[in-house]
């Protein structure tokens, strides 16, 4: 389907695979994917904004248009993101896998709903404040921000050479941190493993934080945000410097 309207248009899918392209200025498309089922693929392309309702299957996005998805699958689902902003609300009982490789730095992936989410190749920012399921993220190299939801969060930052900014109130685990981390806006309990090849820095949040350092350089920990009743725990053989400590070490 190629949509050319200059105002909002609606597409109700059938049960077979469908591709929808829309790059019309001022246009947008709302897709009702109820009939698509759990085995067929919806492919979206073009720069116009698109909203997909009742998707139980796979979504592939090509192009830079903003996409808003409401997923309802009973089994596993997958989304391949485009280059634009992406919002995924998943209230289904299956897990959701999102490949964010095409999303550039400065774009935002918004996550909400109760399903467990796995995001790979992340170079964009994540806002998961509305997510109650778990969040598992693997990052790319550049600076980015992750705002956690109320479920547990695990971030594999082994590829990162920039700064991971962490915000939220739920417990989070950061593994293989290759760059720096700024958690000054975070209030949850944090567990961090530092593995970089050079000097690294971690700015704590206000909650308890445990840092295991197996990096090749010196770790600088700025504990200015750490609450007076919170604890900073350091393990590992690499040198570490802690500044602005008000809590317990």
Short mmCIF file of C-alpha atoms in Angstrom, two decimals:
data_model
loop_
_atom_site.label_atom_id
_atom_site.label_comp_id
_atom_site.label_asym_id
_atom_site.label_seq_id
_atom_site.Cartn_x
_atom_site.Cartn_y
_atom_site.Cartn_z
CA UNK A 1 0.00 0.00 0.00
CA UNK A 2 1.27 3.49 -0.89
CA UNK A 3 -0.57 6.24 0.97
CA UNK A 4 -0.61 9.74 -0.57
CA UNK A 5 -3.19 11.65 1.48
CA UNK A 6 -2.26 15.02 2.96
CA UNK A 7 -4.37 14.34 6.06
CA UNK A 8 -4.77 11.34 8.37
CA UNK A 9 -5.57 8.03 6.70
CA UNK A 10 -6.62 4.64 8.07
CA UNK A 11 -5.55 1.16 6.94
CA UNK A 12 -7.19 -2.00 8.28
CA UNK A 13 -4.94 -4.94 7.47
CA UNK A 14 -5.91 -8.38 6.29
CA UNK A 15 -4.43 -11.59 7.63
CA UNK A 16 -1.45 -11.61 5.23
CA UNK A 17 1.84 -9.72 5.31
CA UNK A 18 1.48 -6.05 4.36
CA UNK A 19 3.83 -3.17 3.50
CA UNK A 20 2.71 0.44 3.86
CA UNK A 21 4.68 3.42 2.49
CA UNK A 22 3.78 7.04 3.24
CA UNK A 23 6.05 10.05 2.76
CA UNK A 24 3.38 12.65 2.08
CA UNK A 25 3.89 16.01 3.80
CA UNK A 26 1.15 16.56 6.36
CA UNK A 27 -0.10 13.01 6.06
CA UNK A 28 -0.22 10.26 8.66
CA UNK A 29 -1.46 6.68 8.78
CA UNK A 30 -3.30 4.77 11.50
CA UNK A 31 -3.05 1.00 11.03
CA UNK A 32 -5.42 -1.49 12.65
CA UNK A 33 -3.45 -4.75 12.63
CA UNK A 34 -6.00 -6.88 14.51
CA UNK A 35 -6.51 -9.28 11.60
CA UNK A 36 -2.80 -9.68 10.86
CA UNK A 37 -2.39 -12.45 13.39
CA UNK A 38 0.77 -13.63 15.10
CA UNK A 39 2.76 -14.96 12.15
CA UNK A 40 2.78 -12.25 9.47
CA UNK A 41 4.85 -9.07 9.15
CA UNK A 42 3.87 -5.43 8.92
CA UNK A 43 6.46 -3.29 7.13
CA UNK A 44 6.32 0.51 7.34
CA UNK A 45 8.38 2.95 5.29
CA UNK A 46 8.49 6.66 4.59
CA UNK A 47 8.74 9.85 6.60
CA UNK A 48 5.08 10.33 7.61
CA UNK A 49 3.96 9.57 11.18
CA UNK A 50 2.33 6.20 11.73
CA UNK A 51 0.32 4.62 14.56
CA UNK A 52 -0.16 0.86 14.72
CA UNK A 53 -2.89 -0.62 16.91
CA UNK A 54 -3.46 -4.23 18.00
CA UNK A 55 -0.27 -5.73 16.59
CA UNK A 56 0.39 -9.34 17.63
CA UNK A 57 3.17 -10.09 15.16
CA UNK A 58 6.35 -8.55 13.71
CA UNK A 59 6.99 -4.93 12.75
CA UNK A 60 9.77 -3.69 10.46
CA UNK A 61 10.25 0.07 10.13
CA UNK A 62 12.26 1.68 7.32
CA UNK A 63 12.71 5.43 7.17
CA UNK A 64 12.56 8.33 9.57
CA UNK A 65 8.89 8.77 10.38
CA UNK A 66 7.75 8.68 14.00
CA UNK A 67 6.07 5.35 14.79
CA UNK A 68 3.71 4.67 17.70
CA UNK A 69 2.99 1.00 18.35
CA UNK A 70 0.42 -0.67 20.60
CA UNK A 71 1.33 -4.37 20.80
CA UNK A 72 -0.94 -7.10 22.14
CA UNK A 73 0.77 -10.39 21.25
CA UNK A 74 0.30 -13.52 23.33
CA UNK A 75 3.74 -14.80 22.26
CA UNK A 76 7.14 -13.27 21.46
CA UNK A 77 7.16 -10.25 19.16
CA UNK A 78 9.92 -8.32 17.44
CA UNK A 79 10.34 -4.78 16.14
CA UNK A 80 13.08 -3.50 13.86
CA UNK A 81 13.23 0.25 14.41
CA UNK A 82 13.68 2.88 11.72
CA UNK A 83 15.71 6.07 11.98
CA UNK A 84 12.99 8.10 13.67
CA UNK A 85 11.53 8.15 17.17
CA UNK A 86 9.69 5.00 18.23
CA UNK A 87 7.11 4.45 20.97
CA UNK A 88 6.13 0.91 21.98
CA UNK A 89 3.34 0.15 24.45
CA UNK A 90 3.07 -3.60 24.96
CA UNK A 91 0.24 -5.03 27.05
CA UNK A 92 0.49 -8.55 25.64
CA UNK A 93 1.66 -11.61 27.55
CA UNK A 94 4.65 -12.25 25.27
CA UNK A 95 8.11 -10.71 25.42
CA UNK A 96 9.14 -7.90 23.06
CA UNK A 97 12.50 -7.72 21.23
CA UNK A 98 13.53 -4.41 19.63
CA UNK A 99 16.50 -3.98 17.30
CA UNK A 100 17.34 -0.26 17.56
CA UNK A 101 20.37 -0.35 15.27
CA UNK A 102 18.99 2.21 12.80
CA UNK A 103 18.01 4.76 15.45
CA UNK A 104 20.61 7.50 15.70
CA UNK A 105 21.96 9.38 18.69
CA UNK A 106 19.46 11.95 19.95
CA UNK A 107 16.41 9.91 18.96
CA UNK A 108 14.13 8.45 21.66
CA UNK A 109 12.72 4.97 22.15
CA UNK A 110 9.73 5.21 24.51
CA UNK A 111 8.64 2.00 26.24
CA UNK A 112 5.48 1.35 28.27
CA UNK A 113 3.30 -1.55 29.30
CA UNK A 114 3.66 -4.77 31.24
CA UNK A 115 5.65 -6.96 28.84
CA UNK A 116 9.35 -7.71 29.28
CA UNK A 117 11.47 -5.76 26.79
CA UNK A 118 14.86 -6.56 25.22
CA UNK A 119 16.57 -3.78 23.25
CA UNK A 120 19.70 -4.44 21.20
CA UNK A 121 22.10 -2.11 19.33
CA UNK A 122 20.92 0.95 21.26
CA UNK A 123 22.44 4.27 20.25
CA UNK A 124 19.34 6.35 21.00
CA UNK A 125 17.85 7.34 24.35
CA UNK A 126 15.29 5.24 26.21
CA UNK A 127 12.37 6.58 28.22
CA UNK A 128 10.82 3.58 30.00
CA UNK A 129 9.07 5.45 32.82
CA UNK A 130 5.78 3.76 31.84
CA UNK A 131 7.23 0.25 31.71
CA UNK A 132 6.35 -2.23 34.46
CA UNK A 133 8.01 -5.23 32.81
CA UNK A 134 11.75 -5.89 32.90
CA UNK A 135 14.15 -4.06 30.57
CA UNK A 136 17.30 -5.60 29.11
CA UNK A 137 19.48 -3.30 26.98
CA UNK A 138 22.68 -3.72 24.95
CA UNK A 139 24.22 -0.40 23.98
CA UNK A 140 26.32 0.89 21.11
CA UNK A 141 29.33 3.19 21.62
CA UNK A 142 27.89 6.71 21.87
CA UNK A 143 26.52 8.83 24.75
CA UNK A 144 22.93 8.00 25.64
CA UNK A 145 20.35 8.25 28.43
CA UNK A 146 18.25 5.45 29.90
CA UNK A 147 15.27 6.40 32.05
CA UNK A 148 14.12 3.23 33.78
CA UNK A 149 10.62 2.02 34.60
CA UNK A 150 9.42 0.17 37.67
CA UNK A 151 10.66 -3.26 36.57
CA UNK A 152 14.26 -4.42 36.91
CA UNK A 153 16.75 -3.03 34.37
CA UNK A 154 19.94 -4.61 33.05
CA UNK A 155 22.25 -2.68 30.70
CA UNK A 156 25.19 -4.28 28.89
CA UNK A 157 27.42 -1.28 28.14
CA UNK A 158 30.47 -3.23 26.96
CA UNK A 159 30.60 -1.45 23.59
CA UNK A 160 30.20 2.01 25.11
CA UNK A 161 33.04 4.52 25.00
CA UNK A 162 30.84 7.55 25.75
CA UNK A 163 28.73 8.35 28.82
CA UNK A 164 25.72 6.39 30.01
CA UNK A 165 23.27 8.67 31.84
CA UNK A 166 20.96 6.71 34.11
CA UNK A 167 17.71 8.06 35.58
CA UNK A 168 14.93 6.40 37.53
CA UNK A 169 13.98 4.82 40.85
CA UNK A 170 14.05 1.07 40.25
CA UNK A 171 17.04 -1.23 40.75
CA UNK A 172 19.42 -1.37 37.79
CA UNK A 173 22.46 -3.42 36.85
CA UNK A 174 25.10 -2.13 34.45
CA UNK A 175 27.50 -4.77 33.16
CA UNK A 176 30.81 -4.37 31.32
CA UNK A 177 30.77 -0.55 31.46
CA UNK A 178 33.36 0.50 28.90
CA UNK A 179 32.83 4.26 29.16
CA UNK A 180 31.61 6.58 31.90
CA UNK A 181 28.34 6.70 33.84
CA UNK A 182 26.35 9.58 35.30
CA UNK A 183 23.59 8.40 37.65
CA UNK A 184 23.14 11.68 39.52
CA UNK A 185 19.43 11.66 38.60
CA UNK A 186 18.87 8.09 39.78
CA UNK A 187 17.45 7.08 43.19
CA UNK A 188 17.41 3.29 42.87
CA UNK A 189 19.92 0.65 43.95
CA UNK A 190 22.68 0.27 41.35
CA UNK A 191 25.09 -2.56 40.63
CA UNK A 192 27.89 -1.66 38.20
CA UNK A 193 30.77 -3.61 36.67
CA UNK A 194 33.54 -1.43 35.16
CA UNK A 195 35.74 -2.99 32.47
CA UNK A 196 37.17 -0.13 30.40
CA UNK A 197 40.65 -0.07 28.86
CA UNK A 198 41.52 3.34 30.35
CA UNK A 199 40.50 5.77 33.08
CA UNK A 200 36.77 5.91 33.80
CA UNK A 201 34.36 7.92 35.93
CA UNK A 202 31.13 7.08 37.73
CA UNK A 203 28.84 9.69 39.29
CA UNK A 204 26.57 7.96 41.78
CA UNK A 205 22.88 8.41 42.36
CA UNK A 206 21.33 8.87 45.78
CA UNK A 207 20.73 5.16 46.46
CA UNK A 208 23.05 2.34 47.39
CA UNK A 209 25.61 1.52 44.70
CA UNK A 210 28.05 -1.35 44.27
CA UNK A 211 30.93 -1.01 41.79
CA UNK A 212 33.15 -3.94 40.78
CA UNK A 213 36.22 -2.55 38.98
CA UNK A 214 38.25 -4.76 36.68
CA UNK A 215 39.29 -1.96 34.34
CA UNK A 216 42.83 -1.28 33.13
CA UNK A 217 42.83 2.33 34.34
CA UNK A 218 41.87 4.38 37.39
CA UNK A 219 38.24 4.73 38.43
CA UNK A 220 37.04 8.15 39.64
CA UNK A 221 33.83 8.00 41.68
CA UNK A 222 31.95 11.23 42.38
CA UNK A 223 29.60 10.48 45.27
CA UNK A 224 28.13 13.98 45.52
CA UNK A 225 24.55 12.69 45.02
CA UNK A 226 24.88 9.71 47.37
CA UNK A 227 22.50 10.04 50.31
CA UNK A 228 23.93 10.22 53.81
CA UNK A 229 22.18 6.94 54.64
CA UNK A 230 23.33 5.15 51.47
CA UNK A 231 26.35 2.92 50.93
CA UNK A 232 29.01 2.87 48.23
CA UNK A 233 30.65 -0.56 47.89
CA UNK A 234 33.86 -0.94 45.86
CA UNK A 235 35.49 -4.21 44.85
CA UNK A 236 38.27 -5.09 42.42
CA UNK A 237 42.02 -4.63 42.09
CA UNK A 238 42.15 -1.41 40.05
CA UNK A 239 42.92 1.99 41.66
CA UNK A 240 39.91 4.11 42.64
CA UNK A 241 39.41 7.68 43.84
CA UNK A 242 36.22 8.70 45.66
CA UNK A 243 35.22 12.34 46.05
CA UNK A 244 32.32 14.15 47.82
CA UNK A 245 31.36 11.16 49.97
CA UNK A 246 28.58 11.80 52.48
CA UNK A 247 27.38 8.21 52.91
CA UNK A 248 29.17 5.01 53.86
CA UNK A 249 32.06 3.40 52.00
#
